């Protein structure tokens, strides 16, 4: 995630995202007065902090990242996000405005990071309509909280399974969470551990998502989250456990998932603030996985 706002992390132009990142999610598109509709523009606070940064500069930076083989998607929501898609009209508004923003800025897809709940029926309708407008190359990502992916009956998990045929990746936020049950359903694992990451990812892997649709979302270091911060080496251990069955903690999944997609971090800005340790540790390790 790249911050389109000004906070204590380092402010960055999009073109200055470190090369290790393959997929950059721009945080965030915002709601308008029309239910379901999205808007986006460079935040004035960020522009001021960078000494001037315009929509045109940003659009040029999207093209620059494309020239480097990277992809840029627009994230919808965030902790304070209020985008709601609860009926056919708002689903249409979402698809229409998202398609317009993708066309205007050159985004490669959309990320659903609605931390205040969603309606799986109408969000699925909106995403299918958006894909029909943009084409089969549309990237569709999600970043649910851990509580949202405890059961396939939950709204977020149901959405993921309902659009499994067009879904790119679910990067669950394995942080800012209380203890949660894993796929063994017999222990509550504490965040900030290999066991927590692996046991919770295992729920998704055993309940219908393909390994290539599952990513591990972790904070980039101090300042990035209120809890669940781990050393990047712990992310690598969790990836090893899931992909190879090595470097596990006391919890071991019932099988290995060599196709596990990768890792997400909140955020690029916090990673740069903390010396790029996440990118420099996790990215090269991903290249060693099956």
Tab-separated table of C-alpha atoms in Angstrom:
chain	number	residue	atom	x	y	z
A	1	UNK	CA	0.000	0.000	0.000
A	2	UNK	CA	1.135	3.497	-0.901
A	3	UNK	CA	-0.214	6.390	1.134
A	4	UNK	CA	-2.231	9.067	-0.613
A	5	UNK	CA	-2.169	11.093	2.597
A	6	UNK	CA	0.267	12.709	5.004
A	7	UNK	CA	1.075	10.902	8.259
A	8	UNK	CA	4.197	10.242	10.380
A	9	UNK	CA	5.582	7.794	7.781
A	10	UNK	CA	7.813	9.020	4.954
A	11	UNK	CA	5.897	10.696	2.119
A	12	UNK	CA	6.721	9.263	-1.304
A	13	UNK	CA	5.936	10.014	-4.894
A	14	UNK	CA	4.575	6.889	-6.510
A	15	UNK	CA	7.628	6.625	-8.771
A	16	UNK	CA	9.834	6.337	-5.671
A	17	UNK	CA	8.262	3.078	-4.470
A	18	UNK	CA	11.171	0.618	-4.024
A	19	UNK	CA	11.729	-1.794	-6.897
A	20	UNK	CA	11.006	-4.880	-4.789
A	21	UNK	CA	7.269	-4.179	-4.841
A	22	UNK	CA	5.442	-5.817	-7.759
A	23	UNK	CA	1.889	-4.680	-7.000
A	24	UNK	CA	1.227	-1.267	-5.483
A	25	UNK	CA	-2.176	-0.546	-3.952
A	26	UNK	CA	-2.970	3.165	-3.802
A	27	UNK	CA	-4.730	4.017	-0.521
A	28	UNK	CA	-7.517	5.075	-0.863
A	29	UNK	CA	-10.447	5.818	-3.136
A	30	UNK	CA	-13.152	7.603	-1.180
A	31	UNK	CA	-16.939	7.714	-1.062
A	32	UNK	CA	-19.059	10.472	-2.607
A	33	UNK	CA	-22.585	11.586	-1.773
A	34	UNK	CA	-23.866	8.929	-4.198
A	35	UNK	CA	-24.000	5.462	-2.577
A	36	UNK	CA	-21.394	3.162	-4.124
A	37	UNK	CA	-19.674	5.885	-6.123
A	38	UNK	CA	-15.928	6.420	-5.807
A	39	UNK	CA	-13.685	9.434	-6.156
A	40	UNK	CA	-9.909	9.810	-6.138
A	41	UNK	CA	-7.378	12.596	-6.370
A	42	UNK	CA	-4.021	13.423	-4.871
A	43	UNK	CA	-4.446	14.456	-1.258
A	44	UNK	CA	-3.625	18.152	-0.692
A	45	UNK	CA	-1.647	17.337	2.459
A	46	UNK	CA	0.500	14.844	0.588
A	47	UNK	CA	1.002	17.280	-2.292
A	48	UNK	CA	2.158	19.962	0.136
A	49	UNK	CA	4.488	17.581	1.990
A	50	UNK	CA	6.131	16.641	-1.327
A	51	UNK	CA	6.567	20.251	-2.366
A	52	UNK	CA	3.965	19.889	-5.079
A	53	UNK	CA	2.498	16.692	-6.517
A	54	UNK	CA	-0.410	16.816	-8.926
A	55	UNK	CA	-2.850	14.345	-10.438
A	56	UNK	CA	-0.875	14.677	-13.667
A	57	UNK	CA	2.378	13.843	-11.842
A	58	UNK	CA	0.721	10.824	-10.270
A	59	UNK	CA	-0.674	9.614	-13.593
A	60	UNK	CA	2.781	9.906	-15.139
A	61	UNK	CA	4.160	7.911	-12.205
A	62	UNK	CA	1.643	5.120	-12.856
A	63	UNK	CA	3.023	4.925	-16.396
A	64	UNK	CA	6.564	4.899	-15.004
A	65	UNK	CA	5.759	1.925	-12.766
A	66	UNK	CA	4.199	0.161	-15.748
A	67	UNK	CA	7.435	0.687	-17.669
A	68	UNK	CA	9.211	-1.145	-14.830
A	69	UNK	CA	6.854	-4.114	-15.085
A	70	UNK	CA	4.862	-3.174	-11.977
A	71	UNK	CA	1.105	-3.025	-11.474
A	72	UNK	CA	-0.849	-0.305	-9.672
A	73	UNK	CA	-4.332	-0.829	-8.245
A	74	UNK	CA	-6.769	1.479	-6.467
A	75	UNK	CA	-7.722	0.458	-2.940
A	76	UNK	CA	-11.252	1.213	-1.775
A	77	UNK	CA	-11.973	1.897	1.873
A	78	UNK	CA	-9.432	1.685	4.651
A	79	UNK	CA	-10.094	2.075	8.342
A	80	UNK	CA	-12.085	5.269	7.823
A	81	UNK	CA	-13.642	4.260	4.494
A	82	UNK	CA	-17.378	4.667	4.101
A	83	UNK	CA	-18.038	3.201	0.653
A	84	UNK	CA	-21.283	1.199	0.700
A	85	UNK	CA	-22.617	-1.139	-1.990
A	86	UNK	CA	-25.910	-2.493	-0.702
A	87	UNK	CA	-28.291	-2.539	-3.679
A	88	UNK	CA	-28.295	-2.723	-7.494
A	89	UNK	CA	-28.041	1.060	-7.917
A	90	UNK	CA	-24.969	1.397	-5.701
A	91	UNK	CA	-23.367	-1.631	-7.393
A	92	UNK	CA	-23.802	0.115	-10.732
A	93	UNK	CA	-22.421	3.383	-9.334
A	94	UNK	CA	-19.379	1.533	-7.971
A	95	UNK	CA	-18.652	-0.183	-11.278
A	96	UNK	CA	-19.160	2.962	-13.355
A	97	UNK	CA	-17.009	5.239	-11.201
A	98	UNK	CA	-14.292	2.628	-10.643
A	99	UNK	CA	-14.061	2.058	-14.410
A	100	UNK	CA	-13.767	5.814	-14.971
A	101	UNK	CA	-10.950	6.132	-12.421
A	102	UNK	CA	-9.131	3.143	-13.910
A	103	UNK	CA	-9.350	4.747	-17.334
A	104	UNK	CA	-8.288	8.180	-16.092
A	105	UNK	CA	-5.253	7.169	-14.051
A	106	UNK	CA	-4.237	3.902	-15.682
A	107	UNK	CA	-4.914	1.626	-12.711
A	108	UNK	CA	-4.661	-2.126	-13.297
A	109	UNK	CA	-7.384	-3.089	-10.890
A	110	UNK	CA	-9.171	-2.591	-7.607
A	111	UNK	CA	-8.577	-3.589	-3.987
A	112	UNK	CA	-11.478	-4.051	-1.571
A	113	UNK	CA	-10.406	-2.922	1.905
A	114	UNK	CA	-13.800	-2.205	3.462
A	115	UNK	CA	-13.175	-2.567	7.181
A	116	UNK	CA	-16.698	-1.543	8.154
A	117	UNK	CA	-18.530	-4.433	6.514
A	118	UNK	CA	-19.800	-5.234	3.038
A	119	UNK	CA	-22.710	-6.882	1.272
A	120	UNK	CA	-21.284	-9.865	-0.616
A	121	UNK	CA	-24.191	-10.106	-3.052
A	122	UNK	CA	-24.017	-6.553	-4.357
A	123	UNK	CA	-20.243	-6.169	-4.105
A	124	UNK	CA	-19.916	-9.302	-6.251
A	125	UNK	CA	-22.372	-7.745	-8.700
A	126	UNK	CA	-20.310	-4.533	-8.752
A	127	UNK	CA	-17.024	-6.345	-9.322
A	128	UNK	CA	-18.412	-8.495	-12.126
A	129	UNK	CA	-19.836	-5.392	-13.788
A	130	UNK	CA	-16.485	-3.631	-13.424
A	131	UNK	CA	-14.657	-6.570	-14.986
A	132	UNK	CA	-17.117	-6.572	-17.870
A	133	UNK	CA	-16.264	-2.914	-18.487
A	134	UNK	CA	-12.478	-3.130	-18.035
A	135	UNK	CA	-11.695	-6.608	-19.323
A	136	UNK	CA	-10.308	-9.938	-18.180
A	137	UNK	CA	-6.973	-8.386	-17.190
A	138	UNK	CA	-8.575	-6.583	-14.235
A	139	UNK	CA	-6.781	-7.306	-10.954
A	140	UNK	CA	-9.190	-7.843	-8.056
A	141	UNK	CA	-7.597	-7.886	-4.609
A	142	UNK	CA	-9.021	-7.876	-1.095
A	143	UNK	CA	-7.587	-7.011	2.308
A	144	UNK	CA	-10.000	-8.341	4.931
A	145	UNK	CA	-9.350	-8.289	8.658
A	146	UNK	CA	-8.740	-11.607	10.399
A	147	UNK	CA	-12.249	-11.690	11.883
A	148	UNK	CA	-13.666	-11.411	8.353
A	149	UNK	CA	-11.978	-14.647	7.241
A	150	UNK	CA	-12.741	-16.943	10.165
A	151	UNK	CA	-15.615	-18.673	8.376
A	152	UNK	CA	-16.837	-19.053	4.776
A	153	UNK	CA	-20.231	-17.923	6.068
A	154	UNK	CA	-18.882	-14.432	6.781
A	155	UNK	CA	-19.560	-11.689	4.254
A	156	UNK	CA	-15.989	-11.070	3.106
A	157	UNK	CA	-15.169	-14.774	2.811
A	158	UNK	CA	-18.448	-15.384	0.989
A	159	UNK	CA	-17.592	-12.607	-1.465
A	160	UNK	CA	-14.160	-14.132	-2.111
A	161	UNK	CA	-15.653	-17.546	-2.825
A	162	UNK	CA	-18.508	-16.111	-4.903
A	163	UNK	CA	-16.040	-14.368	-7.254
A	164	UNK	CA	-13.341	-17.022	-7.067
A	165	UNK	CA	-13.333	-17.316	-10.862
A	166	UNK	CA	-12.234	-13.663	-11.282
A	167	UNK	CA	-10.459	-13.035	-7.942
A	168	UNK	CA	-6.721	-12.361	-8.022
A	169	UNK	CA	-5.654	-12.384	-4.358
A	170	UNK	CA	-6.886	-12.041	-0.772
A	171	UNK	CA	-4.251	-10.402	1.441
A	172	UNK	CA	-5.714	-10.825	4.925
A	173	UNK	CA	-4.433	-8.336	7.502
A	174	UNK	CA	-2.756	-10.619	10.045
A	175	UNK	CA	-2.400	-7.706	12.483
A	176	UNK	CA	-4.442	-5.340	14.669
A	177	UNK	CA	-6.255	-8.489	15.740
A	178	UNK	CA	-7.060	-10.346	18.884
A	179	UNK	CA	-6.294	-14.039	19.221
A	180	UNK	CA	-8.105	-16.088	16.579
A	181	UNK	CA	-8.941	-19.695	15.838
A	182	UNK	CA	-6.914	-21.434	13.158
A	183	UNK	CA	-8.020	-24.125	10.739
A	184	UNK	CA	-7.597	-26.777	13.443
A	185	UNK	CA	-10.427	-25.032	15.359
A	186	UNK	CA	-8.988	-26.134	18.688
A	187	UNK	CA	-6.736	-23.257	19.723
A	188	UNK	CA	-6.798	-19.473	19.709
A	189	UNK	CA	-3.470	-18.304	18.298
A	190	UNK	CA	-1.929	-14.993	19.322
A	191	UNK	CA	-1.036	-12.457	16.644
A	192	UNK	CA	2.605	-11.723	16.002
A	193	UNK	CA	3.603	-15.384	15.594
A	194	UNK	CA	4.262	-17.870	12.814
A	195	UNK	CA	1.481	-20.052	14.231
A	196	UNK	CA	-1.070	-17.230	13.930
A	197	UNK	CA	-0.218	-16.419	10.323
A	198	UNK	CA	-0.089	-20.026	9.142
A	199	UNK	CA	-3.109	-21.327	11.065
A	200	UNK	CA	-5.327	-18.474	9.854
A	201	UNK	CA	-4.121	-18.617	6.256
A	202	UNK	CA	-4.858	-22.337	6.414
A	203	UNK	CA	-8.582	-21.568	6.932
A	204	UNK	CA	-8.744	-19.872	3.543
A	205	UNK	CA	-6.645	-22.529	1.832
A	206	UNK	CA	-8.746	-25.381	3.196
A	207	UNK	CA	-12.122	-23.663	2.693
A	208	UNK	CA	-12.011	-23.024	-1.022
A	209	UNK	CA	-9.477	-20.437	-2.152
A	210	UNK	CA	-6.628	-21.548	-4.394
A	211	UNK	CA	-3.102	-21.100	-2.981
A	212	UNK	CA	-2.356	-18.510	-5.666
A	213	UNK	CA	-5.290	-16.474	-4.307
A	214	UNK	CA	-3.908	-16.262	-0.762
A	215	UNK	CA	-1.367	-13.677	0.375
A	216	UNK	CA	-0.058	-12.855	3.849
A	217	UNK	CA	-0.613	-9.268	4.996
A	218	UNK	CA	1.745	-7.993	7.687
A	219	UNK	CA	2.880	-4.580	8.983
A	220	UNK	CA	6.118	-3.128	7.644
A	221	UNK	CA	7.498	-2.401	11.106
A	222	UNK	CA	7.212	0.041	14.023
A	223	UNK	CA	4.480	2.614	13.552
A	224	UNK	CA	2.618	0.640	10.913
A	225	UNK	CA	0.143	-1.127	13.203
A	226	UNK	CA	-1.056	-1.297	16.759
A	227	UNK	CA	-0.344	-5.021	17.094
A	228	UNK	CA	0.863	-8.014	15.141
A	229	UNK	CA	4.150	-6.494	14.020
A	230	UNK	CA	6.680	-9.229	13.247
A	231	UNK	CA	10.223	-9.281	11.953
A	232	UNK	CA	10.277	-9.856	8.178
A	233	UNK	CA	12.032	-13.158	8.876
A	234	UNK	CA	8.801	-14.347	10.524
A	235	UNK	CA	6.908	-13.617	7.302
A	236	UNK	CA	9.463	-15.719	5.445
A	237	UNK	CA	9.071	-18.537	7.975
A	238	UNK	CA	5.293	-18.501	7.514
A	239	UNK	CA	5.711	-18.626	3.740
A	240	UNK	CA	8.129	-21.537	4.109
A	241	UNK	CA	5.743	-23.417	6.382
A	242	UNK	CA	2.845	-22.996	3.953
A	243	UNK	CA	4.806	-23.650	0.768
A	244	UNK	CA	7.258	-26.310	1.933
A	245	UNK	CA	6.310	-27.486	5.419
A	246	UNK	CA	9.564	-26.089	6.849
A	247	UNK	CA	10.227	-23.416	9.516
A	248	UNK	CA	6.793	-23.995	11.057
A	249	UNK	CA	5.994	-23.289	14.683
A	250	UNK	CA	4.023	-25.762	16.769
A	251	UNK	CA	1.130	-25.577	14.299
A	252	UNK	CA	1.558	-27.463	11.050
A	253	UNK	CA	-1.005	-27.241	8.245
A	254	UNK	CA	-2.546	-30.475	6.949
A	255	UNK	CA	-0.690	-30.164	3.638
A	256	UNK	CA	1.659	-27.799	1.825
A	257	UNK	CA	0.593	-25.088	-0.620
A	258	UNK	CA	3.493	-24.538	-3.039
A	259	UNK	CA	1.467	-22.011	-5.017
A	260	UNK	CA	0.995	-19.565	-2.104
A	261	UNK	CA	0.771	-16.109	-3.683
A	262	UNK	CA	3.095	-13.950	-1.632
A	263	UNK	CA	3.016	-11.203	0.965
A	264	UNK	CA	1.440	-7.772	1.338
A	265	UNK	CA	2.529	-5.036	3.704
A	266	UNK	CA	1.021	-1.962	5.253
A	267	UNK	CA	2.761	-0.065	3.940
A	268	UNK	CA	5.440	0.972	1.447
A	269	UNK	CA	5.735	4.275	3.305
A	270	UNK	CA	6.245	2.619	6.676
A	271	UNK	CA	8.726	0.174	5.146
A	272	UNK	CA	10.799	3.038	3.748
A	273	UNK	CA	10.544	4.763	7.141
A	274	UNK	CA	11.991	1.641	8.760
A	275	UNK	CA	14.854	1.092	6.299
A	276	UNK	CA	13.113	-1.101	3.682
A	277	UNK	CA	13.588	-4.208	5.786
A	278	UNK	CA	10.307	-5.821	4.736
A	279	UNK	CA	10.887	-5.455	0.997
A	280	UNK	CA	14.556	-6.383	1.143
A	281	UNK	CA	13.908	-9.484	3.247
A	282	UNK	CA	10.620	-10.853	1.893
A	283	UNK	CA	10.892	-10.070	-1.830
A	284	UNK	CA	14.078	-12.077	-2.475
A	285	UNK	CA	12.771	-14.935	-0.356
A	286	UNK	CA	9.637	-15.195	-2.483
A	287	UNK	CA	11.876	-15.901	-5.465
A	288	UNK	CA	13.133	-19.037	-3.699
A	289	UNK	CA	9.705	-20.568	-3.152
A	290	UNK	CA	8.351	-23.357	-5.372
